Amino acid sequence: LVVSILYVCSKETSDVLVYTVATEQTNGFDRYLDSASEFNIQPKVLGYGLEWKGGQVKSHPGGGWKLKLLKKALEPLAEESNKLVLFTDAYDVIFLGKLDEIVRRFQKTGARILFGAEPYCWPDATLENKYPEVAEGKRFLNSGMFIGYIPDVWKLLTRKEFDDTDDDQLFCTEAYLDEKFREEVQMKLDHKNEIFQNLNGVATEIEISSIEDKEGEGERYFIKNIASRTEPLVIHGNGASKYTLNYLSNYVPNVWNSIEGCRQCKKGHIELETVPPKDVPVVLLSLFIEQNTPFVEEWLEKIHMLEYPKDKIHLFIHNTMKFHVDHVNNFTEKYAKNYVSVKEIVPEDATPEWTARDLSLDHCLAKKCDIYFAVDSVAHIDNPYTLKLLIEQNRTVVAPLLTRPGKAWSNFWGALTKDGFYSRSNDYMDIVHSVKRGLWNVPFIASAYIINSTLLKSRDRTLINFTRPRLDADMAFCSNLRNLDVFMYVSNRVDFGHLINPDNLDITRTEPEMYQIFDNPQDWEERYIHAEYTENFNPDKKELQNDSNFFQPCPDVYWFPIVSPRFCNSLINMMEAFGQWSSGTNTDERLAGGYEAVPTRDIHMNQVGWEPHWLEFLQKYVRPLQEKVFTGYYHDPPKSLMNFVVRYRPDEQPSLRPHHDSSTYTINIALNRRNIDYEGGGCRFIRYNCSVVDTKQGWLLIHPGRLTHFHEGLKVTSGTRYIMISFVDP
Ligand code: UDX
């Protein structure tokens, strides 16, 4: 006994041979090797580059060939009684601790061979009753991870003949259930996960915990089994638990912490700056318009703004929507010549989405692309360096994180339900809101992603497609990638862009995007709010302090840039398309009393279904300006029953007689350009004998409605003048 204890204490890790089997360089195998190198473990890899002979292990029993390879490797060592062998699967295993700790814990068990345990009796459930009962922990053997003294493992491997496609787990199970053999080689199971953690069926027992490491170095994550109260050292995503392992591997071993961020991101990273121009990767940029989508013009502009040599980009465009034909045509007319080639599939071709997506992958190969980059019409790539950064990240498949601004909706799923649908991971919200930044291995991505074309070349192309019965194209594609054990990453290392919400776009409206202030407020603002709007609030703005005329053309009449020319033109267009201008008489059926004292030729916002949108605009953009200049008056939200566009023209109604407005304050936005679209016009405040005539398109006048600000509309002498009026807080 004394001898044996001495031996235990002095055991060197060089006396432990670590073996695995990996026929190919899969993403999972890379991860296995990275985790090994984190602890200076140097596994011997068996079968690399050979054809897999172990059968369909994914869906059926098999895997005997793994043990055959191990047997062959151990044959010359069979007598080495002092040596240990640690064997694990490769594609779905990661190390979480040092070899000497693994050995120490193994030796504490008194076993000469120790296998990992799991809650399922697989592959032959009828053997369940033959298993010894256990008071605590998992009862059944899993063959994906074991450790033992070489002579004993040799006895196990030579206990019985077996074929390549026989099941390795069944083979080991039978040995374990043979009581005599079990005793002879002291074969035990790690029921309580002291070393080995098989994840299938135990996800709820697993927790990620962290401890502060050295000061300033960020925390270290480890895996805890809360049922067995252990911290396992090797974990295995056996069977259906691959995505649990993928999730855990975003944190362990030491791949992420809140100070350094994503440690694993740096691995394999390339710098495109250092690549000679001729070797810059050739990209197939595939654009998909599969539904009517607001703000497609901006989407296309952003595509063109990508910082990447256009002479390295082939374009592929699939547009299924007539509504977007002009948008695409404008884009191709303007920019197509800059790209190496452009292939376009138009709505008349009636090519279904999944076919088009498949075709785009073929097209990528035909164009000898290095990188495939898909971008859907909802995916706004705001960061022009996105393509470059994603390529530099150098992963097989990686998506930029995109979210609907301010919402939890994004282009990835953190987890899957059993039947392959959406489920939320614990860290989903932290990732979506970029509380945690990094590169995350996830089971589903969509809307925008790059694929390294080596995947398309090295795998069976027919297995990488977008077609599956009853699944949409993205789900089919991700499901196919998952089946191939291809990792899909989503990156939020920096901000890349955002997602459009296309749900409520009504293309029967004139100017559909004008109605998008609720669904896509950020894009709405970018398109329709004046570029100088925020400057109105800049306390350092010189004019504000020194030249009050600039902002106050008449006493208590203030003047601000508020909407873009595009807004103005769109609003005019909405009204002219509607066309039912009022008669300009005192009778007005649109009003509650049916009478208008000072009538204009106008169209009310509610006549074009735009009143809620307008009120939102008032609340969000006008109210802060009012509060700024008329201090002390706070009405949030502002109310307004009279919101309308007025048309002045010489042959219709050129001017408006002096009047008060039924409002606390009135706003008046000039929608078109003086001396270009019309001549004359303006507003005169009679009490002050002060006129504002040089109105600017998109600028708003704001003034009290009654008592002091008796005013008139000055005569338009040629052309047509449009203004937008609201009587706020009547
Ligand atoms: C489970 C058991 O844990 C495993 O011992 C048994 O052989 C099969 O069933 P599972 O996780 O479902 O394993 O299978 P998977 O990881 O896909 O394959 C097992 C291992 O075989 C891989 O991790 C890898 O080490 C090796 N393998 C498999 C290859 O090297 N090439 C292949 O083409 C397939």
PDB file of N, CA, C and O in Angstrom, residues 205-210 220-226 244 247-252 426-427 436:
ATOM      1  N   GLU A 205     -28.592  20.683 -14.824  1.00  0.00           N
ATOM      2  CA  GLU A 205     -27.683  20.520 -13.675  1.00  0.00           C
ATOM      3  C   GLU A 205     -26.411  21.351 -13.816  1.00  0.00           C
ATOM      4  O   GLU A 205     -25.595  21.423 -12.905  1.00  0.00           O
ATOM      5  N   ILE A 206     -26.250  21.925 -15.017  1.00  0.00           N
ATOM      6  CA  ILE A 206     -24.967  22.576 -15.298  1.00  0.00           C
ATOM      7  C   ILE A 206     -25.076  24.082 -15.143  1.00  0.00           C
ATOM      8  O   ILE A 206     -26.005  24.708 -15.657  1.00  0.00           O
ATOM      9  N   GLU A 207     -24.117  24.638 -14.466  1.00  0.00           N
ATOM     10  CA  GLU A 207     -24.093  26.088 -14.293  1.00  0.00           C
ATOM     11  C   GLU A 207     -22.718  26.615 -14.670  1.00  0.00           C
ATOM     12  O   GLU A 207     -21.706  25.948 -14.443  1.00  0.00           O
ATOM     13  N   ILE A 208     -22.716  27.830 -15.221  1.00  0.00           N
ATOM     14  CA  ILE A 208     -21.421  28.471 -15.444  1.00  0.00           C
ATOM     15  C   ILE A 208     -21.190  29.397 -14.257  1.00  0.00           C
ATOM     16  O   ILE A 208     -22.036  30.236 -13.965  1.00  0.00           O
ATOM     17  N   SER A 209     -20.089  29.220 -13.563  1.00  0.00           N
ATOM     18  CA  SER A 209     -19.776  30.110 -12.442  1.00  0.00           C
ATOM     19  C   SER A 209     -18.465  30.811 -12.742  1.00  0.00           C
ATOM     20  O   SER A 209     -17.707  30.385 -13.606  1.00  0.00           O
ATOM     21  N   SER A 210     -18.225  31.877 -11.998  1.00  0.00           N
ATOM     22  CA  SER A 210     -16.954  32.565 -12.240  1.00  0.00           C
ATOM     23  C   SER A 210     -16.293  32.935 -10.921  1.00  0.00           C
ATOM     24  O   SER A 210     -16.955  33.081  -9.900  1.00  0.00           O
ATOM     25  N   ARG A 220     -12.592  34.272 -14.173  1.00  0.00           N
ATOM     26  CA  ARG A 220     -12.408  33.006 -14.868  1.00  0.00           C
ATOM     27  C   ARG A 220     -13.674  32.185 -14.698  1.00  0.00           C
ATOM     28  O   ARG A 220     -14.193  32.078 -13.591  1.00  0.00           O
ATOM     29  N   TYR A 221     -14.125  31.612 -15.784  1.00  0.00           N
ATOM     30  CA  TYR A 221     -15.347  30.821 -15.715  1.00  0.00           C
ATOM     31  C   TYR A 221     -15.019  29.343 -15.546  1.00  0.00           C
ATOM     32  O   TYR A 221     -13.999  28.862 -16.047  1.00  0.00           O
ATOM     33  N   PHE A 222     -15.882  28.651 -14.824  1.00  0.00           N
ATOM     34  CA  PHE A 222     -15.753  27.199 -14.744  1.00  0.00           C
ATOM     35  C   PHE A 222     -17.151  26.599 -14.726  1.00  0.00           C
ATOM     36  O   PHE A 222     -18.147  27.309 -14.545  1.00  0.00           O
ATOM     37  N   ILE A 223     -17.192  25.303 -14.943  1.00  0.00           N
ATOM     38  CA  ILE A 223     -18.478  24.609 -15.032  1.00  0.00           C
ATOM     39  C   ILE A 223     -18.738  23.884 -13.721  1.00  0.00           C
ATOM     40  O   ILE A 223     -17.860  23.203 -13.199  1.00  0.00           O
ATOM     41  N   LYS A 224     -19.950  24.039 -13.242  1.00  0.00           N
ATOM     42  CA  LYS A 224     -20.325  23.419 -11.982  1.00  0.00           C
ATOM     43  C   LYS A 224     -21.491  22.488 -12.242  1.00  0.00           C
ATOM     44  O   LYS A 224     -22.424  22.861 -12.969  1.00  0.00           O
ATOM     45  N   ASN A 225     -21.443  21.291 -11.671  1.00  0.00           N
ATOM     46  CA  ASN A 225     -22.629  20.446 -11.698  1.00  0.00           C
ATOM     47  C   ASN A 225     -23.326  20.636 -10.359  1.00  0.00           C
ATOM     48  O   ASN A 225     -22.812  20.216  -9.319  1.00  0.00           O
ATOM     49  N   ILE A 226     -24.484  21.306 -10.379  1.00  0.00           N
ATOM     50  CA  ILE A 226     -25.108  21.666  -9.108  1.00  0.00           C
ATOM     51  C   ILE A 226     -25.798  20.474  -8.456  1.00  0.00           C
ATOM     52  O   ILE A 226     -26.073  20.490  -7.262  1.00  0.00           O
ATOM     53  N   THR A 244     -25.497  22.675 -26.168  1.00  0.00           N
ATOM     54  CA  THR A 244     -25.175  23.054 -24.783  1.00  0.00           C
ATOM     55  C   THR A 244     -23.666  23.218 -24.672  1.00  0.00           C
ATOM     56  O   THR A 244     -23.175  24.188 -24.084  1.00  0.00           O
ATOM     57  N   TYR A 247     -22.587  26.395 -26.279  1.00  0.00           N
ATOM     58  CA  TYR A 247     -22.896  27.536 -25.406  1.00  0.00           C
ATOM     59  C   TYR A 247     -21.827  27.675 -24.310  1.00  0.00           C
ATOM     60  O   TYR A 247     -21.264  28.754 -24.096  1.00  0.00           O
ATOM     61  N   LEU A 248     -21.534  26.558 -23.656  1.00  0.00           N
ATOM     62  CA  LEU A 248     -20.542  26.602 -22.570  1.00  0.00           C
ATOM     63  C   LEU A 248     -19.169  27.031 -23.101  1.00  0.00           C
ATOM     64  O   LEU A 248     -18.424  27.755 -22.430  1.00  0.00           O
ATOM     65  N   SER A 249     -18.889  26.592 -24.326  1.00  0.00           N
ATOM     66  CA  SER A 249     -17.550  26.867 -24.867  1.00  0.00           C
ATOM     67  C   SER A 249     -17.383  28.340 -25.257  1.00  0.00           C
ATOM     68  O   SER A 249     -16.318  28.746 -25.693  1.00  0.00           O
ATOM     69  N   ASN A 250     -18.458  29.140 -25.111  1.00  0.00           N
ATOM     70  CA  ASN A 250     -18.291  30.592 -25.264  1.00  0.00           C
ATOM     71  C   ASN A 250     -17.616  31.203 -24.039  1.00  0.00           C
ATOM     72  O   ASN A 250     -17.231  32.370 -24.055  1.00  0.00           O
ATOM     73  N   TYR A 251     -17.526  30.418 -22.963  1.00  0.00           N
ATOM     74  CA  TYR A 251     -16.951  30.936 -21.705  1.00  0.00           C
ATOM     75  C   TYR A 251     -15.746  30.140 -21.212  1.00  0.00           C
ATOM     76  O   TYR A 251     -14.854  30.701 -20.588  1.00  0.00           O
ATOM     77  N   VAL A 252     -15.772  28.844 -21.440  1.00  0.00           N
ATOM     78  CA  VAL A 252     -14.690  28.001 -20.929  1.00  0.00           C
ATOM     79  C   VAL A 252     -13.981  27.307 -22.076  1.00  0.00           C
ATOM     80  O   VAL A 252     -14.589  27.071 -23.122  1.00  0.00           O
ATOM     81  N   ASN A 426     -29.349  31.963 -21.611  1.00  0.00           N
ATOM     82  CA  ASN A 426     -29.242  32.845 -20.445  1.00  0.00           C
ATOM     83  C   ASN A 426     -28.567  34.169 -20.776  1.00  0.00           C
ATOM     84  O   ASN A 426     -28.849  35.180 -20.167  1.00  0.00           O
ATOM     85  N   ASP A 427     -27.655  34.115 -21.738  1.00  0.00           N
ATOM     86  CA  ASP A 427     -26.900  35.341 -22.028  1.00  0.00           C
ATOM     87  C   ASP A 427     -27.460  36.110 -23.226  1.00  0.00           C
ATOM     88  O   ASP A 427     -26.857  37.074 -23.683  1.00  0.00           O
ATOM     89  N   LYS A 436     -22.328  42.155 -23.050  1.00  0.00           N
ATOM     90  CA  LYS A 436     -21.170  41.296 -23.300  1.00  0.00           C
ATOM     91  C   LYS A 436     -20.829  41.397 -24.776  1.00  0.00           C
ATOM     92  O   LYS A 436     -21.716  41.245 -25.614  1.00  0.00           O
TER      93      LYS A 436
END
